[in-house]
Coordinates of C-alpha atoms in Angstrom, one line a residue:
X829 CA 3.5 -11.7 14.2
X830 CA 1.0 -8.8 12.8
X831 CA 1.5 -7.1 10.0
X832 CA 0.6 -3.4 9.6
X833 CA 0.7 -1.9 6.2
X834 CA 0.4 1.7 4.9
X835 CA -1.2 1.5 1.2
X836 CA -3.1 3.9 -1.2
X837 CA -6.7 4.4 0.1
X838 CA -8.2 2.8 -2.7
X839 CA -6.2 -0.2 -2.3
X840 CA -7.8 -0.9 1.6
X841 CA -11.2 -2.2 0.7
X842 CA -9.7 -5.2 -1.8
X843 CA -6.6 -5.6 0.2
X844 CA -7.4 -9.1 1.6
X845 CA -9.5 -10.3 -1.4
X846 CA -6.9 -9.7 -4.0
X847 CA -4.0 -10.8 -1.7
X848 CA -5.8 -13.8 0.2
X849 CA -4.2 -12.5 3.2
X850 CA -5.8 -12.9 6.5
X851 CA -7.3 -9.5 8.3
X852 CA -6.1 -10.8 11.8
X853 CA -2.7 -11.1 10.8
X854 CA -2.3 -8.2 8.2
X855 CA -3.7 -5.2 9.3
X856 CA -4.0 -2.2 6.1
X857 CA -5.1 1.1 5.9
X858 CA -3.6 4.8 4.5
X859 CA -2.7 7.7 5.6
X860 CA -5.1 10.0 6.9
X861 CA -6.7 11.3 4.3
X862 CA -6.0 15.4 2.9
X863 CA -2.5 15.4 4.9
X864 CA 1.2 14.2 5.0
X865 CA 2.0 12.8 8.0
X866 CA 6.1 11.2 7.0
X867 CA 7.5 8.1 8.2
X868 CA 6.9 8.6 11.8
X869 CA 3.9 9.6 11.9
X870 CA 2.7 7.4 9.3
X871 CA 3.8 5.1 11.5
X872 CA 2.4 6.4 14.8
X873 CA -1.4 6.6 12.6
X874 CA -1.1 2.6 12.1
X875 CA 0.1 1.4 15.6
X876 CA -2.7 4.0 16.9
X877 CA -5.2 2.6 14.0
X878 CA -4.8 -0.7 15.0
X879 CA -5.2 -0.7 18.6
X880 CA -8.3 1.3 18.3
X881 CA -9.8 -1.4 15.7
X882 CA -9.0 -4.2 17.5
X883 CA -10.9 -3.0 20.4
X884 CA -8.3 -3.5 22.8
X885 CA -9.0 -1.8 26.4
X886 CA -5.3 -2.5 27.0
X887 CA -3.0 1.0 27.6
X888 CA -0.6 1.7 25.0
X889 CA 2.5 0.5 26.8
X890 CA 0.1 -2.9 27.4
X891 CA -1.1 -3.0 23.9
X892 CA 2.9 -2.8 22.6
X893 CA 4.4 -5.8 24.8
X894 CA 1.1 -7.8 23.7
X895 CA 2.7 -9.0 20.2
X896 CA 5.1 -8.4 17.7
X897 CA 4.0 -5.8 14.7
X898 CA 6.0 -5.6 11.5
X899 CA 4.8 -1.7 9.6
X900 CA 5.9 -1.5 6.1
X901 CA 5.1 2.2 4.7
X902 CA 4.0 1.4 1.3
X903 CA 1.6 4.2 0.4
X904 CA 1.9 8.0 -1.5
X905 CA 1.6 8.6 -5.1
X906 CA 4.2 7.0 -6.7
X907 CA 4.6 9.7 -9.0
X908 CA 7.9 8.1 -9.8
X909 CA 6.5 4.5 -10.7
X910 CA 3.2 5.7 -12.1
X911 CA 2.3 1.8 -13.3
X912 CA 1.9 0.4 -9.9
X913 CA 0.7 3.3 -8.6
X914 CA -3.0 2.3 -8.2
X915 CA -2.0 -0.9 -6.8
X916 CA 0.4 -0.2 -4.8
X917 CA 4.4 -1.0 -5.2
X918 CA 4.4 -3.4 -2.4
X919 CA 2.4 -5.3 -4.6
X920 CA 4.2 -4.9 -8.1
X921 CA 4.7 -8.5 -9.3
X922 CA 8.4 -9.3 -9.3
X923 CA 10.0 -12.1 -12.0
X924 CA 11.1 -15.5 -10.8
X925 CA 14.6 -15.8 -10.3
X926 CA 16.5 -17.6 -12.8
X927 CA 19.0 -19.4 -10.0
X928 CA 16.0 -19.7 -7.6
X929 CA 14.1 -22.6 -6.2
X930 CA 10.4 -22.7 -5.1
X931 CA 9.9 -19.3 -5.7
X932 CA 6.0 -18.6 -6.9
X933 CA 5.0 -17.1 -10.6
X934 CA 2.8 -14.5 -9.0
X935 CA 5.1 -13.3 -6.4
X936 CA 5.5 -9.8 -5.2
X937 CA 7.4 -7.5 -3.7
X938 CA 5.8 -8.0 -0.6
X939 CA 6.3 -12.0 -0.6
X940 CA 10.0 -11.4 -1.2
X941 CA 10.6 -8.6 1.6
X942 CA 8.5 -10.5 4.3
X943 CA 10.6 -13.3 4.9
X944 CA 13.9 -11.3 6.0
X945 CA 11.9 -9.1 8.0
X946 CA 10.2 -11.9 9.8
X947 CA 13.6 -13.3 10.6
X948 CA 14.9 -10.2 12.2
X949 CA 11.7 -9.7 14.4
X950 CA 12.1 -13.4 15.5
X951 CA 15.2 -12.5 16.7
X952 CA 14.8 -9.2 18.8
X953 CA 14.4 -9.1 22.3
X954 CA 11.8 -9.1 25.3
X955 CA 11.2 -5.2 24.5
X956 CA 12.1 -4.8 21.6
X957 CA 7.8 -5.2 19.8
X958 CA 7.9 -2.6 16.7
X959 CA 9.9 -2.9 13.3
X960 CA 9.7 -0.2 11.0
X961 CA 10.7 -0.9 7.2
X962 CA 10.1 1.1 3.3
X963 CA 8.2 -1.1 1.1
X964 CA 9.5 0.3 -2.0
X965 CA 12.8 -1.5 -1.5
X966 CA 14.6 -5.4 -2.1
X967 CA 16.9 -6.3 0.9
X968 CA 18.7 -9.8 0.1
X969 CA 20.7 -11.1 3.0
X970 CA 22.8 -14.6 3.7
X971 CA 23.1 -13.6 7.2
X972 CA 20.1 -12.7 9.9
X973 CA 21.7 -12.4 13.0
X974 CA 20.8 -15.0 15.7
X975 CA 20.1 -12.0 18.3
X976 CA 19.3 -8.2 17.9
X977 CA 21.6 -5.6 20.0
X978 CA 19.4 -4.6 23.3
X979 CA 18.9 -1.4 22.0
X980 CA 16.2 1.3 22.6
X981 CA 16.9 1.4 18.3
X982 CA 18.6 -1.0 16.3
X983 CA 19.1 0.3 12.6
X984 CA 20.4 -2.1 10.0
X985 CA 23.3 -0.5 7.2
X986 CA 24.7 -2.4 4.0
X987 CA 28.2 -1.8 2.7
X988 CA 27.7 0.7 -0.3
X989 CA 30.1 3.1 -2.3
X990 CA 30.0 6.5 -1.8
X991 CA 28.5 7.3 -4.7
X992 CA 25.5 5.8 -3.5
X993 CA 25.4 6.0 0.3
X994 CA 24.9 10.4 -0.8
X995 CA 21.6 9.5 -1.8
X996 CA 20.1 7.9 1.2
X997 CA 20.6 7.8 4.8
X998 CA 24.2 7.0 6.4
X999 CA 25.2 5.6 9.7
X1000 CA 28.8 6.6 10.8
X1001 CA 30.6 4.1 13.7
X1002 CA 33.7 4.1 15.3
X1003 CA 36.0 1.8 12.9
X1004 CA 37.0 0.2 16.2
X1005 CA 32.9 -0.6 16.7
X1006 CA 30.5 -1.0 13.5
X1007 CA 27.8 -1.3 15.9
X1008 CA 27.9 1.7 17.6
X1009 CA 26.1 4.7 16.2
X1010 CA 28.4 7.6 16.6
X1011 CA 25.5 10.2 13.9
X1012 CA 23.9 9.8 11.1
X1013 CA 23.4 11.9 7.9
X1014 CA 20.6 12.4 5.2
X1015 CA 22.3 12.2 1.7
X1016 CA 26.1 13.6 2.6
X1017 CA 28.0 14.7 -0.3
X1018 CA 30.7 12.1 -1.4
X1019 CA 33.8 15.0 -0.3
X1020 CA 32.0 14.5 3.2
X1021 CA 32.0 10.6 3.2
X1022 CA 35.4 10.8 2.3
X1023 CA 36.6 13.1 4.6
X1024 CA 34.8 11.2 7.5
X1025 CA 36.0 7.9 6.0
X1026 CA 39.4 8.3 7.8
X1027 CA 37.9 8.2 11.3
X1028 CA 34.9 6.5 10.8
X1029 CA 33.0 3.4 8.9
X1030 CA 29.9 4.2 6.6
X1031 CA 26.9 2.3 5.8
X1032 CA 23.7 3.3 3.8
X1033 CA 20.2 3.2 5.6
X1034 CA 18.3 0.1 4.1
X1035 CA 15.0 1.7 5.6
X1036 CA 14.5 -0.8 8.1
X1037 CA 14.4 0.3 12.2
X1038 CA 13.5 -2.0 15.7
X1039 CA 12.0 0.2 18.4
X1040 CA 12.1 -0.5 21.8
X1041 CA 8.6 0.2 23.6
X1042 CA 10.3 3.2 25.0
X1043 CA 11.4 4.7 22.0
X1044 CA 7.7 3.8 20.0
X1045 CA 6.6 6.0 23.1
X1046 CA 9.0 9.0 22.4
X1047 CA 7.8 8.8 18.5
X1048 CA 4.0 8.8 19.1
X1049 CA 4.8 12.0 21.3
X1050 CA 7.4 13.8 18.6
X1051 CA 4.3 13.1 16.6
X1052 CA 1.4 15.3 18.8
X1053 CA 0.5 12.1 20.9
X1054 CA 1.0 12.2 25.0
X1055 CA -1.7 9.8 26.1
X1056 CA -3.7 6.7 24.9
X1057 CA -6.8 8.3 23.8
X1058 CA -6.1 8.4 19.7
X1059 CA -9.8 8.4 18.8
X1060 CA -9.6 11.9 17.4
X1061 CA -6.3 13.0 16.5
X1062 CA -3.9 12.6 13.6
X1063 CA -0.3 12.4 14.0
X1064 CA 2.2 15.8 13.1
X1065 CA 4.3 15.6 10.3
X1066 CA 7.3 13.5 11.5
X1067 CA 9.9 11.8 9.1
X1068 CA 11.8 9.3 11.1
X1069 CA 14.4 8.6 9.1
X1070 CA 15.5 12.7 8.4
X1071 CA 14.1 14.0 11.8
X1072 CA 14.5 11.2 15.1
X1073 CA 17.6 9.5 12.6
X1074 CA 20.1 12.5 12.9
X1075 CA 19.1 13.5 16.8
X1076 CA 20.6 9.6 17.3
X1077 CA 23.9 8.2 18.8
X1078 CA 27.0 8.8 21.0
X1079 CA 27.4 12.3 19.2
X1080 CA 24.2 13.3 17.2
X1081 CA 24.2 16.2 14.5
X1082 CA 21.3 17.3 16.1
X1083 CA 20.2 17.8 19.6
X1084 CA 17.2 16.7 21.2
X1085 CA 17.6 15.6 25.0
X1086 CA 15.0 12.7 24.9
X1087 CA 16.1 10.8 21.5
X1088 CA 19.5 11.3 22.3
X1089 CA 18.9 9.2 25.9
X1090 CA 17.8 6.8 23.8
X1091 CA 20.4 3.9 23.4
X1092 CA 21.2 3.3 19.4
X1093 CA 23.0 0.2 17.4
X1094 CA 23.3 -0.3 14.2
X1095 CA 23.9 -4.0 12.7
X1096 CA 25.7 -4.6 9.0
X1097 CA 24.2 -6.6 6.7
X1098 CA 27.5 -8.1 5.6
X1099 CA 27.2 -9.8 2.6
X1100 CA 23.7 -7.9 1.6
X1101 CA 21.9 -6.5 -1.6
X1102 CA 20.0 -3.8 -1.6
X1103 CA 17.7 -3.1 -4.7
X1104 CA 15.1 0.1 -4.6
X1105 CA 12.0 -0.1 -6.7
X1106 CA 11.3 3.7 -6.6
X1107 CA 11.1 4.7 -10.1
X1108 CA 10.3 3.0 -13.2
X1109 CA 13.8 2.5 -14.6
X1110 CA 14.6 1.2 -11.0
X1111 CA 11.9 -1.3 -11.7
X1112 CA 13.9 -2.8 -14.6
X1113 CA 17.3 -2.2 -13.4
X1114 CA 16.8 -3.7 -9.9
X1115 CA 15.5 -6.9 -11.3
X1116 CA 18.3 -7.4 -13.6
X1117 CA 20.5 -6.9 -11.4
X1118 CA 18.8 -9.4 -9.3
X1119 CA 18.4 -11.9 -12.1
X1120 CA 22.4 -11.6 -12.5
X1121 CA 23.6 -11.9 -9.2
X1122 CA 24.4 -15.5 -9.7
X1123 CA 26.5 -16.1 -12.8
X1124 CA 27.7 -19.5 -12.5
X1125 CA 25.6 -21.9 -14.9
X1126 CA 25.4 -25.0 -13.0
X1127 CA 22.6 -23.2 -10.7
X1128 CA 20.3 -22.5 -13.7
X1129 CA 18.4 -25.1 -14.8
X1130 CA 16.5 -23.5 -18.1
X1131 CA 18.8 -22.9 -21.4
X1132 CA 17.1 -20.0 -22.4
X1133 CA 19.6 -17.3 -23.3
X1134 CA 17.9 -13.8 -24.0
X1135 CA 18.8 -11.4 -26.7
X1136 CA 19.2 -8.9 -23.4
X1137 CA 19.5 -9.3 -20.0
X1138 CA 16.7 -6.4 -19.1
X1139 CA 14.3 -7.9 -21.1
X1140 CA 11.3 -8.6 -18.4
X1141 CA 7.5 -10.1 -19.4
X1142 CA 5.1 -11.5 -16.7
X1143 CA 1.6 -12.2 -16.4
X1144 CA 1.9 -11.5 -20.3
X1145 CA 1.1 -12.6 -23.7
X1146 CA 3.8 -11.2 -26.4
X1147 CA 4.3 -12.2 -29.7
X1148 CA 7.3 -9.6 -30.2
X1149 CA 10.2 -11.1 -32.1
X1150 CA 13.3 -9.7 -29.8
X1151 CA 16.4 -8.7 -31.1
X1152 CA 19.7 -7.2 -29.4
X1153 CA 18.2 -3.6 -30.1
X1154 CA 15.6 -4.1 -27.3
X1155 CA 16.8 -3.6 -24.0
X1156 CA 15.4 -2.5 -20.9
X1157 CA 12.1 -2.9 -21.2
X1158 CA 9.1 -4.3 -18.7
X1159 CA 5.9 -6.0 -20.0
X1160 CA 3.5 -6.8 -17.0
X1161 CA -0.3 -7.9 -17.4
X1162 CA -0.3 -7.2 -20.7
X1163 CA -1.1 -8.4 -24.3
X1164 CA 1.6 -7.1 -27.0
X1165 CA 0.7 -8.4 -30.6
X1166 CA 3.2 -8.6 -33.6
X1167 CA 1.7 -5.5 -35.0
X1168 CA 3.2 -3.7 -32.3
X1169 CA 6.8 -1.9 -32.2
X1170 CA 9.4 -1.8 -29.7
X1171 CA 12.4 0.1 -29.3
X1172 CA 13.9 0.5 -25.8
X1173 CA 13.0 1.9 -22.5
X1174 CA 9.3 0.5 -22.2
X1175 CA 7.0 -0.4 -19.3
X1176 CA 3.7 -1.9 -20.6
X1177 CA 1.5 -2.8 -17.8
X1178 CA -2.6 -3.5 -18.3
X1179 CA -3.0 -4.0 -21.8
X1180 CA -5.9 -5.3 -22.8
X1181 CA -6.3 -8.2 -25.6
X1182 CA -5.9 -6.3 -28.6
X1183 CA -4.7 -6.5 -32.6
X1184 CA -3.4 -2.6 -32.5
X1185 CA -0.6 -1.4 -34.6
X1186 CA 1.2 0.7 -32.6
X1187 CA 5.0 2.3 -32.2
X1188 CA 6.5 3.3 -29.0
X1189 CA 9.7 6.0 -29.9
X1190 CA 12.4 5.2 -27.3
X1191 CA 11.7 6.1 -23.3
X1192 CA 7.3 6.3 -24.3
X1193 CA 5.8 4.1 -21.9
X1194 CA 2.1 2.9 -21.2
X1195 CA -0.4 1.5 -18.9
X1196 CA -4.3 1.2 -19.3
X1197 CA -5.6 1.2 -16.2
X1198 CA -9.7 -0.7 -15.8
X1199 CA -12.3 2.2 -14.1
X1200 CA -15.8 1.2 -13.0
X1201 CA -17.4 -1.5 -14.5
X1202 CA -16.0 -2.1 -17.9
X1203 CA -14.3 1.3 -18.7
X1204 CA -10.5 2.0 -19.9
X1205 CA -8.2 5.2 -18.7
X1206 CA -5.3 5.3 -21.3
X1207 CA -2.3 6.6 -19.5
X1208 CA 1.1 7.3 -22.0
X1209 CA 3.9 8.9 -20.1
X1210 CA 7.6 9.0 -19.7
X1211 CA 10.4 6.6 -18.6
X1212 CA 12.0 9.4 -16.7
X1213 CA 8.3 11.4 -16.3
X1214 CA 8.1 12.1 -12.4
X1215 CA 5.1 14.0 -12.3
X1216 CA 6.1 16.7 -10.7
X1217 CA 5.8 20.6 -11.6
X1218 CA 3.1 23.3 -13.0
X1219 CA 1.8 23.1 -16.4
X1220 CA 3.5 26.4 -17.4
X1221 CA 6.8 24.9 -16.6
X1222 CA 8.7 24.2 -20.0
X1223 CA 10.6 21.2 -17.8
X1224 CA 7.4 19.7 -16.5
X1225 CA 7.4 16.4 -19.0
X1226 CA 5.1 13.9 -19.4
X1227 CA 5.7 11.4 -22.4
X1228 CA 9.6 12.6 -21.9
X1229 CA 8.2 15.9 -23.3
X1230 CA 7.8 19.6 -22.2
X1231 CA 4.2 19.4 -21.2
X1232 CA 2.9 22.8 -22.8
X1233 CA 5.0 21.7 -26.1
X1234 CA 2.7 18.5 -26.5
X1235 CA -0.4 21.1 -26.0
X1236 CA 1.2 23.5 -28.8
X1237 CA 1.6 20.6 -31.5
X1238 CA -2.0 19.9 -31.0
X1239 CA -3.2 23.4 -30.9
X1240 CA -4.8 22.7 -27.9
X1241 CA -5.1 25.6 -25.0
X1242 CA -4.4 25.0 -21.5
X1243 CA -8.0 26.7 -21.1
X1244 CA -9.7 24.5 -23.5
X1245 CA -8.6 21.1 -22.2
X1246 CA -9.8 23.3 -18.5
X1247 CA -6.1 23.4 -16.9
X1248 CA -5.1 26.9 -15.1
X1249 CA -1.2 27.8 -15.3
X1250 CA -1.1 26.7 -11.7
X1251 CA -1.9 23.3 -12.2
X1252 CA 0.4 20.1 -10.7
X1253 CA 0.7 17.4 -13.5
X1254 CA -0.1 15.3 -10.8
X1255 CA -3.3 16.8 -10.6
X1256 CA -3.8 17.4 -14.7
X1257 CA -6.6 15.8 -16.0
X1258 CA -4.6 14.3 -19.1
X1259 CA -5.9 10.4 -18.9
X1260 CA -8.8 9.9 -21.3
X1261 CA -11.2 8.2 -20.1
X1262 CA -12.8 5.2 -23.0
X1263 CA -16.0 3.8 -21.9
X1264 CA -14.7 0.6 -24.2
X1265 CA -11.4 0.3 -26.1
X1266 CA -12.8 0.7 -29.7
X1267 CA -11.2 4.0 -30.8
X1268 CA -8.6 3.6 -28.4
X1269 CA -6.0 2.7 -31.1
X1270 CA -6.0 6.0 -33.0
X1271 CA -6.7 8.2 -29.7
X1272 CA -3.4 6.5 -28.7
X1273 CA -1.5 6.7 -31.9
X1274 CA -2.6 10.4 -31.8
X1275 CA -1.3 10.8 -28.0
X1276 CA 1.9 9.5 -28.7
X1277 CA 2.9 10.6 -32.0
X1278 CA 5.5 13.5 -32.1
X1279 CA 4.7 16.0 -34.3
X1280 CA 0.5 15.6 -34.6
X1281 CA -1.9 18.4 -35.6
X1282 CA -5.4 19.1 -34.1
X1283 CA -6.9 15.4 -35.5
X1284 CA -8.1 13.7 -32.2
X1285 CA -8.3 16.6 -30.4
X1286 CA -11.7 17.3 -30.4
X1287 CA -11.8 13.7 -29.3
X1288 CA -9.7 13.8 -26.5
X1289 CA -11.4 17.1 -25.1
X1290 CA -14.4 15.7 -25.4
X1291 CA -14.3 12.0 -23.5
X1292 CA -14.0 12.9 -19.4
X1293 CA -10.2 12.6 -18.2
X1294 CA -8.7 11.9 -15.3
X1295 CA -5.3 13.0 -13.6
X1296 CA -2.5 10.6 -12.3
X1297 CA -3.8 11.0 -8.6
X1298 CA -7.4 10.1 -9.7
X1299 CA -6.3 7.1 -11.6
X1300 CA -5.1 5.4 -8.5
X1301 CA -8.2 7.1 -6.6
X1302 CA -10.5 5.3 -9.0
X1303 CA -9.1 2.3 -10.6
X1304 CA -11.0 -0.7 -10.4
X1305 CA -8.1 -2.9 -8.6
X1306 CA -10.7 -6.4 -8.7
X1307 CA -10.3 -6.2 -12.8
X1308 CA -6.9 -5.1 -12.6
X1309 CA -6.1 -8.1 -10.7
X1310 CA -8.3 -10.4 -12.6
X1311 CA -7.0 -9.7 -15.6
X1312 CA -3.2 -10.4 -14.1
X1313 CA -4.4 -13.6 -13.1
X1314 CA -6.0 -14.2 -16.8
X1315 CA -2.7 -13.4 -18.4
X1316 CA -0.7 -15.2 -16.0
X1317 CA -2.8 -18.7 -16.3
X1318 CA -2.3 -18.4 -20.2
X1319 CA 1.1 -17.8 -19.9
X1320 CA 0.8 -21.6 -18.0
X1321 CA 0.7 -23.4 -20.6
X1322 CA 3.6 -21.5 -22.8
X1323 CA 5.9 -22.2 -19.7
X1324 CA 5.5 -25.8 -19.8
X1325 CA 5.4 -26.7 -23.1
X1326 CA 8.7 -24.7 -23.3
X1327 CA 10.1 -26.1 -19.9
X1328 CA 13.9 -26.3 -21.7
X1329 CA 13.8 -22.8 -21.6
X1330 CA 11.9 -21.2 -19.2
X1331 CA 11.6 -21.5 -14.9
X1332 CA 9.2 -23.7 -14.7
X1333 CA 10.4 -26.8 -12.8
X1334 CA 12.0 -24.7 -10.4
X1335 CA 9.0 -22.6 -9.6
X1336 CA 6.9 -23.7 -6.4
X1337 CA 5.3 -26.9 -8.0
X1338 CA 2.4 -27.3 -5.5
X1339 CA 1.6 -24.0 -5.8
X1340 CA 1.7 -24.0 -9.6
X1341 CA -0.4 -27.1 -9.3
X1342 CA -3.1 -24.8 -7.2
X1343 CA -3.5 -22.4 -10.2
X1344 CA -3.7 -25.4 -13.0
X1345 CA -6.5 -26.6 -10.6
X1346 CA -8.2 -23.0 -10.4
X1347 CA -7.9 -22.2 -14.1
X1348 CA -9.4 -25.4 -15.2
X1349 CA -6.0 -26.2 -17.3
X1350 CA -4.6 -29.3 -18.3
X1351 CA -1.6 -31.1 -16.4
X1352 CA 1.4 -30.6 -19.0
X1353 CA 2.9 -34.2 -20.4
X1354 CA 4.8 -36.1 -18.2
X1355 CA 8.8 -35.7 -18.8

């Protein structure tokens, strides 16, 4: 069963190294590069991609019954999760659960999604080849259903409130028949879930879709394609979920002859969990409330009790002592000294060794992202930043702050630092760039400070700067991940010498046993 990821661009030339995954089973590229292309035809680029670079001679109908593909759309900017950006969200590490067993301390988002979708796919039908799914969200499901519903598309819902079924897709069925699709909606407002609620059952879109060859057909033509010859075209803008979703079922809301001939289903995940990793507080809230799905103590083997459920360090070395006053806060590949301090609302990700003496207000995160060789790109921004907006825009916020107020403070002009008024924050320039971290402590303290004068400007205007797009552009991902793997191996030793209170013996002991091996580490005592 083949794999066939879209990632960010920079992420395609160190995808198999840093993952170890094979290239004949996982198959990774981007979207074509200077254009949007959606859901569909993001997902018409890799099926065409892939049977053009595997050198089949096969037609396309041929090519489709040859195997089963899996595509996970796992790419864009992330302007919404800014620390996994360069990496990639399918590939954000993701905490061992503390009820699990055999779970592995440098799993990832990926490694947990795979498994269910691998499941379903086994059990589809003779033409049923191509699964679509988001990579930026957690589905957890008891039940995989032993067969798939012959359907030209087979969509699969979860139980939600309406509260949050208005912010993603809905499927509405007959309440006789929860697995026929009568329509779907993008986001409907919670007065028209309830007034549809009478005649009808609702379920949220959890993002993942099995085509039939026929209807993979239909999509690559809505998306510009009519033959087999892809060698020179790129796919239309097509979103699959808002524009072939809604054209679906016995009585569509919109009308389009040729997806509405094709047959629909939908199949509830009855007892599933759906968790979305989209932004950064969704990073932390997602996991805790994965971490507290299971209450009951008996299932938890460690006795460690934290001072706050959305506490989260991995792949880290911290020396904070926690209290009941910090909460919600992620620490990930990253080295946090007692000099530093911590209120609330925090991602740390990529921080370097370091003996700085630095305080984060409330909501201020940071990442420090490795470029070229042995240089350092200091990124502070937001909890709630979404890096969206023009610079002139008083609600354009980066560090939770108007953007042109931090300029004012530091009597810096937009002209100065080389922005015009029409510039995207995701495009700004604002990221210093260090070529080692030895002033990095008060060009930080500087950054992040409140009320701050002109001091470091002349600093910062001076060192080259990059913007949030060219961070993930030119991050070097082969330090990145090394220095993940450094932390995570010193954090080795912490876990077992603190094995009472931490997941250790329930963690996947031969492959744990791999990484002692690879780090050179010594074999904790035996109990």
């Amino acid at each position: 069963m083949q794999k066939l990821l879209s990632i960010p661009e920079n992420l395609v030339h160190s995808f198999h190294k840093v993952t170890g995954r094979q290239p004949g089973e996982w198959f990774a590229i981007s979207d074509p590069s200077g254009t949007k292309v959606g859901s569909g035809g993001g997902s018409a680029w890799l099926l065409a991609q892939h049977m053009q670079q595997s050198g089949a001679t096969l037609s396309f109908g041929d090519y489709l019954q040859s195997g089963k593909r899996i595509i996970i759309h796992a790419g864009g900017q992330s302007r919404r999760l800014p620390a996994y950006a360069p990496s990639g969200k399918l590939l954000a590490p993701v905490p061992v659960f503390r009820w699990s067993r055999g779970q592995r301390l440098d799993q990832t988002l990926l490694d947990l999604q795979l498994p269910l979708l691998e499941q379903i796919m086994e059990a589809t039908g003779p033409r049923q080849h191509v699964m679509i799914a988001a990579g930026d969200v957690l589905i957890q499901s008891p039940e995989v259903p032993f067969s798939i519903p012959e359907a030209d598309v087979v969509c699969f819902g979860i139980w939600v409130e309406p509260h949050l079924a208005s912010h993603h897709g809905v499927f509405f069925t007959p309440r006789n028949n929860p697995h026929q699709l009568d329509f779907m909606l993008q986001k409907p407002d919670h007065e028209t879930i309830e007034k549809l609620a009478s005649s009808h059952l609702y379920m949220m879109d959890v993002g993942i879709w099995v085509l039939s060859d026929k209807a993979v057909e239909l999509l690559m033509k809505k998306c510009g394609w009519t033959g087999s010859d892809f060698s020179k075209q790129i796919p239309a803008y097509y979103d699959l979920y808002s524009a072939f979703g809604p054209c679906l079922g016995e009585r569509p809301v919109e009308k389009d002859t040729e997806i509405g001939g094709l047959s629909a289903a939908v199949v509830p995940m009855n007892k599933g969990a759906f968790y979305h990793y989209g932004t950064s507080a969704e990073l932390i809230t997602s996991t805790e409330k994965i971490q507290n799905k299971i209450q009951d103590q008996r299932n938890i083997w460690h006795y460690r009790v934290k001072p706050h459920p959305s506490l989260f360090a991995l792949n880290a070395v911290t020396d904070i002592r926690w209290n009941q006053q910090h909460q919600h806060i992620w620490i990930e590949n990253s080295n946090i000294p007692t000099s530093w301090t911590l209120h609330s609302r925090h991602v740390l990700t990529g921080i370097p060794e370091n003996n700085w003496a630095l305080e984060l207000s409330e909501g201020l995160c940071l990442d420090i992202i490795p470029v070229g060789e042995s240089a350092f790109c200091l990124r502070p921004y937001g909890m709630d930043d979404r890096f969206t907006g023009r610079l002139t825009a008083e609600d354009t916020c980066w560090m939770g702050m108007p953007v042109m107020k931090w300029f004012r403070r530091r009597k810096i002009s937009l002209s100065d630092a080389g922005f015009s008024g029409k510039t995207d924050i995701q495009e700004a320039q604002l990221f210093p760039v260090l070529p080692n971290l030895d002033v990095a402590e008060e060009l930080l303290r500087w950054m992040i400070a409140e009320d701050e004068g002109p001091g470091k400007s002349v600093i910062w205007l001076s060192l080259p700067r990059l913007s949030a797009a060219e961070i993930s552009e030119r991050a070097n991902l082969m330090r990145l991940f090394a220095q993940r793997e450094a932390f995570r191996h010193t954090s080795l030793a912490k876990l077992t010498r603190n094995y009472k209170r931490s997941v250790f013996y329930q963690v996947d002991l031969k492959r744990a046993a791999m990484d002692f091996a690879h780090a050179g580490l010594p074999l904790p005592e035996q109990l």
